[in-house]
Coordinates of C-alpha atoms in Angstrom, one line a residue:
M1446 CA -37.1 17.3 14.5
S1447 CA -36.1 13.5 14.4
T1448 CA -32.5 12.3 15.1
P1449 CA -30.9 11.1 11.9
L1450 CA -30.0 7.5 12.0
K1451 CA -26.4 6.1 12.7
Q1452 CA -24.1 5.1 9.9
R1453 CA -23.7 1.2 10.3
V1454 CA -20.1 0.8 9.3
T1455 CA -17.8 -2.0 8.7
V1456 CA -14.3 -2.1 9.3
L1457 CA -11.9 -4.6 7.0
G1458 CA -8.3 -5.2 9.0
S1459 CA -10.0 -4.0 12.3
T1460 CA -6.8 -4.8 13.9
G1461 CA -4.3 -3.3 11.8
S1462 CA -3.0 -0.1 12.1
V1463 CA -5.6 2.1 10.0
G1464 CA -8.4 -0.3 12.1
V1465 CA -7.4 0.8 15.3
S1466 CA -7.6 4.2 14.2
T1467 CA -10.9 4.1 12.6
L1468 CA -12.6 2.8 15.5
D1469 CA -11.1 5.4 17.7
V1470 CA -12.8 8.3 15.5
I1471 CA -15.9 6.0 15.5
A1472 CA -16.0 5.9 19.2
R1473 CA -15.7 9.8 19.7
H1474 CA -19.0 10.2 17.8
P1475 CA -21.2 7.4 19.3
E1476 CA -24.2 9.3 18.2
R1477 CA -22.9 9.7 14.8
F1478 CA -21.6 5.8 13.9
E1479 CA -22.5 2.2 14.9
V1480 CA -20.1 -0.4 14.3
F1481 CA -21.8 -3.6 11.7
A1482 CA -19.1 -5.4 11.3
L1483 CA -15.4 -6.3 11.4
S1484 CA -12.7 -8.3 10.0
A1485 CA -9.2 -9.9 10.8
A1486 CA -6.8 -12.0 9.8
S1487 CA -5.1 -13.8 12.8
K1488 CA -5.2 -11.4 16.0
V1489 CA -8.0 -13.3 17.4
D1490 CA -7.4 -11.3 21.3
D1491 CA -7.5 -8.0 19.8
M1492 CA -10.6 -8.8 17.8
L1493 CA -12.5 -10.2 21.2
A1494 CA -11.4 -6.9 22.6
Q1495 CA -13.0 -5.0 19.8
C1496 CA -16.2 -7.2 19.7
A1497 CA -16.6 -6.3 23.6
R1498 CA -16.1 -2.8 23.2
F1499 CA -18.4 -2.1 20.1
S1500 CA -20.6 -5.1 19.7
P1501 CA -20.6 -5.5 16.1
Q1502 CA -23.4 -8.1 14.3
F1503 CA -20.6 -9.9 12.6
A1504 CA -16.4 -10.5 13.2
A1505 CA -15.1 -12.0 10.3
M1506 CA -11.5 -14.2 10.4
A1507 CA -9.6 -14.6 7.3
S1508 CA -9.1 -18.9 8.6
A1509 CA -11.4 -21.3 10.1
P1510 CA -8.6 -22.2 13.5
H1511 CA -8.8 -18.5 14.3
A1512 CA -12.3 -17.9 13.5
E1513 CA -13.0 -21.0 16.3
L1514 CA -10.8 -19.8 18.5
L1515 CA -12.6 -16.2 18.3
A1516 CA -15.9 -18.1 18.7
D1517 CA -14.9 -20.0 21.7
K1518 CA -13.7 -16.4 23.6
L1519 CA -17.2 -14.7 22.5
K1520 CA -19.1 -17.3 24.1
Q1521 CA -16.8 -17.6 27.2
N1522 CA -17.7 -13.9 27.6
G1523 CA -21.0 -13.5 27.1
L1524 CA -20.8 -11.8 24.1
K1525 CA -23.2 -12.9 21.0
T1526 CA -21.0 -11.5 17.9
Q1527 CA -21.6 -13.9 15.3
V1528 CA -18.5 -15.2 13.5
V1529 CA -17.9 -15.8 10.1
V1530 CA -15.0 -16.9 8.5
G1531 CA -13.1 -16.4 4.7
A1532 CA -12.8 -14.5 1.8
N1533 CA -16.7 -14.9 0.8
A1534 CA -17.8 -14.0 4.3
I1535 CA -15.4 -10.8 4.2
E1536 CA -17.3 -10.0 0.9
N1537 CA -20.6 -10.6 2.6
I1538 CA -19.6 -7.7 5.4
A1539 CA -18.7 -5.6 3.0
S1540 CA -21.7 -5.6 0.9
H1541 CA -24.4 -6.7 2.9
E1542 CA -27.8 -4.4 2.9
D1543 CA -27.5 -3.1 6.0
V1544 CA -23.9 -1.4 5.6
D1545 CA -23.8 2.1 5.1
A1546 CA -20.0 2.7 4.8
V1547 CA -16.8 0.3 4.3
M1548 CA -13.3 1.1 5.6
A1549 CA -11.1 -1.0 3.4
A1550 CA -8.1 -1.2 5.6
I1551 CA -7.0 -5.1 4.4
V1552 CA -2.9 -4.8 3.6
G1553 CA -2.7 -6.2 0.3
A1554 CA -3.9 -8.3 -2.7
A1555 CA -6.5 -9.9 0.1
G1556 CA -8.2 -7.0 0.3
L1557 CA -9.7 -6.2 -3.5
G1558 CA -12.2 -8.7 -3.7
P1559 CA -13.8 -7.0 -0.6
C1560 CA -13.2 -3.8 -2.2
L1561 CA -15.0 -4.5 -5.5
A1562 CA -18.1 -6.3 -3.4
A1563 CA -18.1 -2.9 -1.6
A1564 CA -18.1 -1.3 -5.1
R1565 CA -20.5 -3.2 -6.7
A1566 CA -23.1 -2.6 -4.0
G1567 CA -23.0 0.6 -4.0
K1568 CA -21.7 1.8 -0.4
R1569 CA -19.7 4.3 0.7
L1570 CA -16.0 3.4 0.4
L1571 CA -13.2 4.6 2.3
L1572 CA -10.2 3.3 0.9
A1573 CA -7.2 2.6 2.5
N1574 CA -6.1 -0.2 0.8
K1575 CA -3.7 0.5 -2.0
E1576 CA -4.0 -2.7 -4.2
A1577 CA -7.8 -2.1 -4.9
L1578 CA -6.3 0.7 -7.1
V1579 CA -3.1 -0.5 -8.1
V1580 CA -4.2 -4.2 -8.9
G1581 CA -7.4 -3.4 -9.7
G1582 CA -6.8 -0.4 -11.7
E1583 CA -9.9 0.4 -14.2
L1584 CA -11.6 -2.7 -13.4
F1585 CA -12.2 -1.4 -10.0
M1586 CA -13.2 2.1 -10.9
R1587 CA -15.4 0.6 -13.6
A1588 CA -17.0 -1.1 -10.4
V1589 CA -17.3 2.0 -8.4
R1590 CA -19.2 3.6 -11.1
E1591 CA -21.7 1.3 -12.0
G1592 CA -22.5 0.5 -8.6
G1593 CA -23.3 4.1 -7.7
A1594 CA -20.2 4.0 -4.6
T1595 CA -19.1 6.7 -3.2
L1596 CA -15.2 6.4 -3.5
L1597 CA -13.3 8.5 -0.5
P1598 CA -9.4 7.9 -0.3
I1599 CA -7.8 7.5 3.2
D1600 CA -4.2 7.3 2.2
S1601 CA -3.1 10.8 4.0
E1602 CA -1.8 11.8 0.6
H1603 CA -5.0 11.1 -1.8
S1604 CA -7.1 12.8 1.2
A1605 CA -5.0 15.6 1.0
I1606 CA -5.6 15.9 -2.8
F1607 CA -9.1 15.0 -2.7
Q1608 CA -9.5 18.0 -0.3
S1609 CA -7.7 20.4 -2.3
L1610 CA -10.2 19.8 -5.0
P1611 CA -13.4 21.5 -6.2
E1612 CA -16.2 19.1 -5.1
D1613 CA -17.4 18.7 -8.8
P1614 CA -14.9 16.0 -10.5
S1615 CA -15.9 16.9 -13.9
T1616 CA -14.0 20.1 -13.3
W1617 CA -10.8 18.4 -12.2
A1618 CA -9.4 17.8 -15.9
R1619 CA -9.7 21.3 -17.1
R1620 CA -8.4 22.8 -13.5
I1621 CA -5.8 20.3 -12.8
D1622 CA -2.4 21.4 -14.1
K1623 CA -0.4 18.7 -12.1
I1624 CA -0.6 16.8 -8.6
I1625 CA 2.4 16.8 -6.2
L1626 CA 2.6 13.8 -3.7
T1627 CA 4.9 14.6 -0.5
A1628 CA 6.9 11.8 1.2
S1629 CA 8.8 11.8 4.4
G1630 CA 12.0 9.7 3.0
G1631 CA 11.3 7.3 5.6
P1632 CA 14.3 6.7 7.9
F1633 CA 16.9 6.4 5.3
R1634 CA 16.9 9.4 3.6
T1635 CA 20.0 11.0 4.5
R1636 CA 21.7 7.1 4.0
A1637 CA 24.4 6.6 1.8
P1638 CA 22.8 4.1 -1.3
D1639 CA 25.7 1.7 -0.7
S1640 CA 25.3 1.2 2.9
L1641 CA 21.0 -0.1 2.5
G1642 CA 22.6 -3.6 2.5
A1643 CA 23.0 -3.8 6.2
V1644 CA 19.4 -2.6 7.0
T1645 CA 17.8 -4.1 9.1
P1646 CA 13.8 -4.9 9.6
E1647 CA 13.6 -3.3 13.0
Q1648 CA 15.4 0.0 11.5
A1649 CA 13.1 -0.3 8.4
C1650 CA 9.9 -0.3 10.2
A1651 CA 11.2 2.7 12.6
H1652 CA 9.2 5.2 10.7
P1653 CA 10.6 8.7 11.7
N1654 CA 7.0 10.5 11.4
W1655 CA 4.3 7.6 11.3
V1656 CA 2.9 4.9 12.9
M1657 CA 2.1 2.3 10.0
G1658 CA 2.0 -1.4 9.6
R1659 CA 5.4 -3.4 9.3
K1660 CA 4.7 -3.8 5.7
I1661 CA 4.0 -0.2 4.8
S1662 CA 6.4 1.1 7.1
V1663 CA 9.4 -1.0 4.6
D1664 CA 7.5 0.0 1.7
S1665 CA 8.1 3.8 3.1
A1666 CA 11.8 3.3 3.5
T1667 CA 12.0 1.9 -0.1
M1668 CA 9.5 4.6 -1.2
M1669 CA 7.3 2.1 -3.0
N1670 CA 5.1 3.1 -1.0
K1671 CA 4.8 6.4 -3.2
A1672 CA 5.4 4.6 -6.3
L1673 CA 1.8 2.8 -5.6
E1674 CA 0.5 6.0 -4.1
V1675 CA 1.4 7.5 -7.8
I1676 CA -0.5 4.4 -9.7
E1677 CA -3.2 5.4 -7.2
A1678 CA -3.6 8.8 -8.0
R1679 CA -3.6 8.2 -11.7
H1680 CA -7.1 6.5 -11.2
L1681 CA -8.6 8.3 -8.5
F1682 CA -8.2 11.8 -10.2
G1683 CA -8.2 10.5 -13.7
V1684 CA -4.5 12.8 -14.5
L1685 CA -1.9 11.4 -16.9
P1686 CA 1.3 9.9 -15.1
E1687 CA 3.5 12.8 -16.0
Q1688 CA 1.1 14.8 -14.2
I1689 CA 1.9 13.5 -11.1
E1690 CA 5.2 14.6 -9.1
V1691 CA 6.8 13.4 -5.9
V1692 CA 8.8 15.6 -3.4
I1693 CA 10.3 14.4 -0.6
H1694 CA 9.0 16.8 3.0
P1695 CA 10.6 15.3 6.0
Q1696 CA 8.2 17.3 8.3
S1697 CA 5.2 15.2 7.1
V1698 CA 3.1 18.3 7.6
V1699 CA 2.0 19.1 3.9
H1700 CA 0.2 15.7 3.1
S1701 CA 0.1 16.5 -0.9
M1702 CA -0.9 19.6 -3.1
V1703 CA -2.4 20.2 -6.2
Q1704 CA -1.0 22.8 -8.9
F1705 CA -3.6 24.4 -11.2
T1706 CA -3.9 25.5 -14.2
D1707 CA -3.7 29.4 -13.4
A1708 CA -0.1 28.4 -11.3
S1709 CA -1.9 28.3 -8.2
V1710 CA -1.0 25.5 -5.6
I1711 CA -4.0 24.4 -2.8
A1712 CA -2.3 22.0 -0.1
Q1713 CA -3.8 20.2 2.9
L1714 CA -1.4 20.6 6.1
G1715 CA -2.1 18.9 9.3
T1716 CA -0.5 16.9 12.1
P1717 CA 0.7 13.3 10.9
D1718 CA -2.0 11.0 12.3
M1719 CA -4.3 8.8 10.4
R1720 CA -7.1 9.9 12.0
V1721 CA -7.1 13.0 10.2
P1722 CA -8.1 11.6 6.4
I1723 CA -10.3 8.9 8.2
A1724 CA -12.6 11.4 10.1
V1725 CA -12.7 13.2 6.7
G1726 CA -13.9 9.7 4.8
L1727 CA -16.5 8.8 7.2
A1728 CA -18.0 12.5 7.9
W1729 CA -17.5 14.0 4.2
P1730 CA -18.6 16.8 3.4
E1731 CA -19.1 17.5 6.9
R1732 CA -15.9 18.0 9.4
I1733 CA -15.9 16.1 12.6
E1734 CA -13.2 16.1 15.7
S1735 CA -10.7 13.4 14.7
G1736 CA -8.8 13.1 17.9
A1737 CA -5.3 14.5 16.3
A1738 CA -3.4 17.1 18.1
R1739 CA -3.7 20.3 15.9
L1740 CA -0.6 22.0 14.4
D1741 CA 1.3 25.1 15.8
F1742 CA 3.0 26.7 13.2
R1743 CA 4.6 29.1 15.8
Q1744 CA 6.4 25.8 16.6
M1745 CA 7.4 25.1 13.5
A1746 CA 11.4 25.7 12.4
S1747 CA 10.8 25.2 8.7
L1748 CA 9.2 23.5 6.1
T1749 CA 11.6 22.0 3.5
F1750 CA 11.2 19.8 0.0
E1751 CA 13.5 18.0 -1.7
T1752 CA 13.5 16.2 -4.8
P1753 CA 14.2 12.6 -4.2
D1754 CA 17.0 10.5 -4.7
A1755 CA 17.0 8.0 -7.5
A1756 CA 20.1 5.9 -6.6
L1757 CA 18.6 5.9 -2.6
F1758 CA 14.8 5.2 -3.9
P1759 CA 15.3 3.2 -7.2
G1760 CA 11.9 1.8 -7.1
L1761 CA 10.0 4.7 -7.2
G1762 CA 10.7 5.3 -10.7
L1763 CA 8.6 1.9 -11.5
A1764 CA 5.4 3.5 -11.3
W1765 CA 5.9 5.8 -14.3
H1766 CA 7.1 2.6 -15.8
A1767 CA 3.9 0.3 -14.9
L1768 CA 1.6 3.2 -15.9
R1769 CA 2.8 3.6 -19.6
A1770 CA 3.5 -0.3 -19.8
A1771 CA 0.5 -3.0 -20.9
P1772 CA -2.4 -3.4 -18.7
G1773 CA -1.7 -5.7 -15.9
T1774 CA 1.7 -4.2 -15.2
T1775 CA 0.8 -2.6 -11.7
A1776 CA -0.6 -5.8 -10.3
V1777 CA 2.7 -7.6 -11.6
L1778 CA 4.5 -4.8 -9.6
N1779 CA 2.4 -4.9 -6.5
A1780 CA 2.8 -8.9 -6.2
A1781 CA 6.7 -8.2 -6.4
N1782 CA 6.7 -5.6 -4.0
E1783 CA 4.7 -8.0 -1.7
V1784 CA 6.7 -11.1 -2.1
A1785 CA 10.2 -9.3 -1.8
V1786 CA 8.7 -7.2 1.3
E1787 CA 7.8 -10.4 3.0
A1788 CA 11.0 -12.0 2.4
F1789 CA 13.2 -9.1 3.4
L1790 CA 11.2 -9.4 7.1
A1791 CA 11.8 -12.6 7.5
R1792 CA 15.8 -11.9 6.5
R1793 CA 15.5 -14.2 3.9
L1794 CA 16.4 -11.1 1.1
R1795 CA 18.8 -7.9 1.9
F1796 CA 17.0 -4.6 1.6
D1797 CA 18.9 -3.2 -1.3
R1798 CA 17.6 -6.5 -3.2
I1799 CA 13.8 -5.4 -2.9
H1800 CA 14.2 -3.9 -6.3
A1801 CA 15.8 -6.2 -8.0
V1802 CA 13.2 -8.8 -7.4
N1803 CA 10.4 -6.2 -8.5
M1804 CA 12.6 -5.5 -11.6
E1805 CA 13.3 -9.5 -12.5
T1806 CA 9.3 -10.0 -12.1
L1807 CA 8.8 -7.1 -14.3
E1808 CA 10.9 -8.7 -17.0
T1809 CA 10.0 -12.3 -16.4
V1810 CA 5.6 -11.8 -16.2
A1811 CA 4.2 -11.1 -19.2
P1812 CA 0.8 -9.6 -18.6
S1813 CA -2.7 -9.8 -20.5
K1814 CA -5.4 -7.1 -19.6
P1815 CA -7.1 -8.3 -17.0
A1816 CA -11.4 -8.7 -17.4
S1817 CA -12.0 -9.8 -14.1
L1818 CA -11.2 -10.6 -10.7
A1819 CA -10.1 -14.0 -11.6
D1820 CA -7.8 -12.7 -14.4
L1821 CA -6.3 -10.0 -11.5
L1822 CA -6.1 -13.3 -9.1
A1823 CA -4.6 -15.1 -11.6
L1824 CA -2.1 -12.5 -12.7
D1825 CA -1.3 -11.8 -8.9
A1826 CA -0.2 -15.7 -8.6
A1827 CA 2.2 -15.6 -11.9
A1828 CA 3.6 -12.7 -10.6
R1829 CA 4.2 -13.9 -6.7
A1830 CA 5.3 -17.2 -8.4
A1831 CA 8.1 -15.0 -10.2
A1832 CA 8.8 -13.0 -7.4
N1833 CA 9.0 -16.0 -5.4
A1834 CA 11.9 -17.6 -7.5
A1835 CA 13.6 -14.0 -8.1
A1836 CA 14.0 -13.6 -4.1
L1837 CA 15.6 -17.0 -3.8
R1838 CA 18.0 -16.2 -6.7
F1839 CA 18.9 -12.6 -4.9
A1840 CA 18.8 -14.4 -0.8
A1841 CA 20.7 -13.1 1.5

């Protein structure tokens, strides 16, 4: 019997937390996977180490200075990886004819173009980039359908929902009663709302359960990450906004649940380790070793669930507001939040004013239905300009 060909993988955002976890899973299965290309924004030394270990054909950097520095270091170390630079290059390594699967782990709207390119090229697309769906919405889902891509969600919550559903998506609409997204509640779940003005970036990035990048950690602390996940779930699973519910589950063991029309509930459980959904995406419908620790139910004191406090997490409700508003509103919300979080991390905006920036931007920018990537990028730019102005007004 012939040995099956290895799956050739491009990892976009390879030096971030999801990218590093993806490479860890790939390294555990050298007989199944090989790295075709990697991309990063600015971490040259991390990219150099990844190229030395995985020998990709291409390494893409977002800017020319970082690309030139990487090329010099690769040459000094006798490594043959070809360095490419810029947004077009990153789209090319996502849609390259020799690529089988693409891990889309670039954080922010910068990941939208490569995700669309991979979808249109019909790739197995492992989606960890929220913005492809939050910003791209129906435009992105249409690219998936028309390109014949296989879309596999990598966010732990959406992967949990995907694993809990029947394999045939044509049955979902008549079977799903409700999707229940779980949230840890982040580091401030028990704080008084009026104390949040004193929160520092270091405190907001200290997630109690998950190891994540700084931007995503702040989103978890405000629960804006859950608002974005509600929007994602709407597009991924074809449910109505009112069929999506969020509950706080501090232990982060139940990653999400599906309630069916017969009132039964199926949940996916596991340790809080992103290598689990990554392994699911890489191997689906098979299962492979992820490297994550096993659950020991005998060691669990309890699994608890709570209703989110609207005063503590005001941003959560913006998900349903944006989904019911004019097309393009979710893109405006995403851009505003990126600007607000960046201002907070730079200590130019108080933590409790992130929501104020998001609200003012939604009230200022009147979106029109995006018909192309250019439309989405223009809307994103307009929203960022409005959010930057709002952040200046609310400056710390």
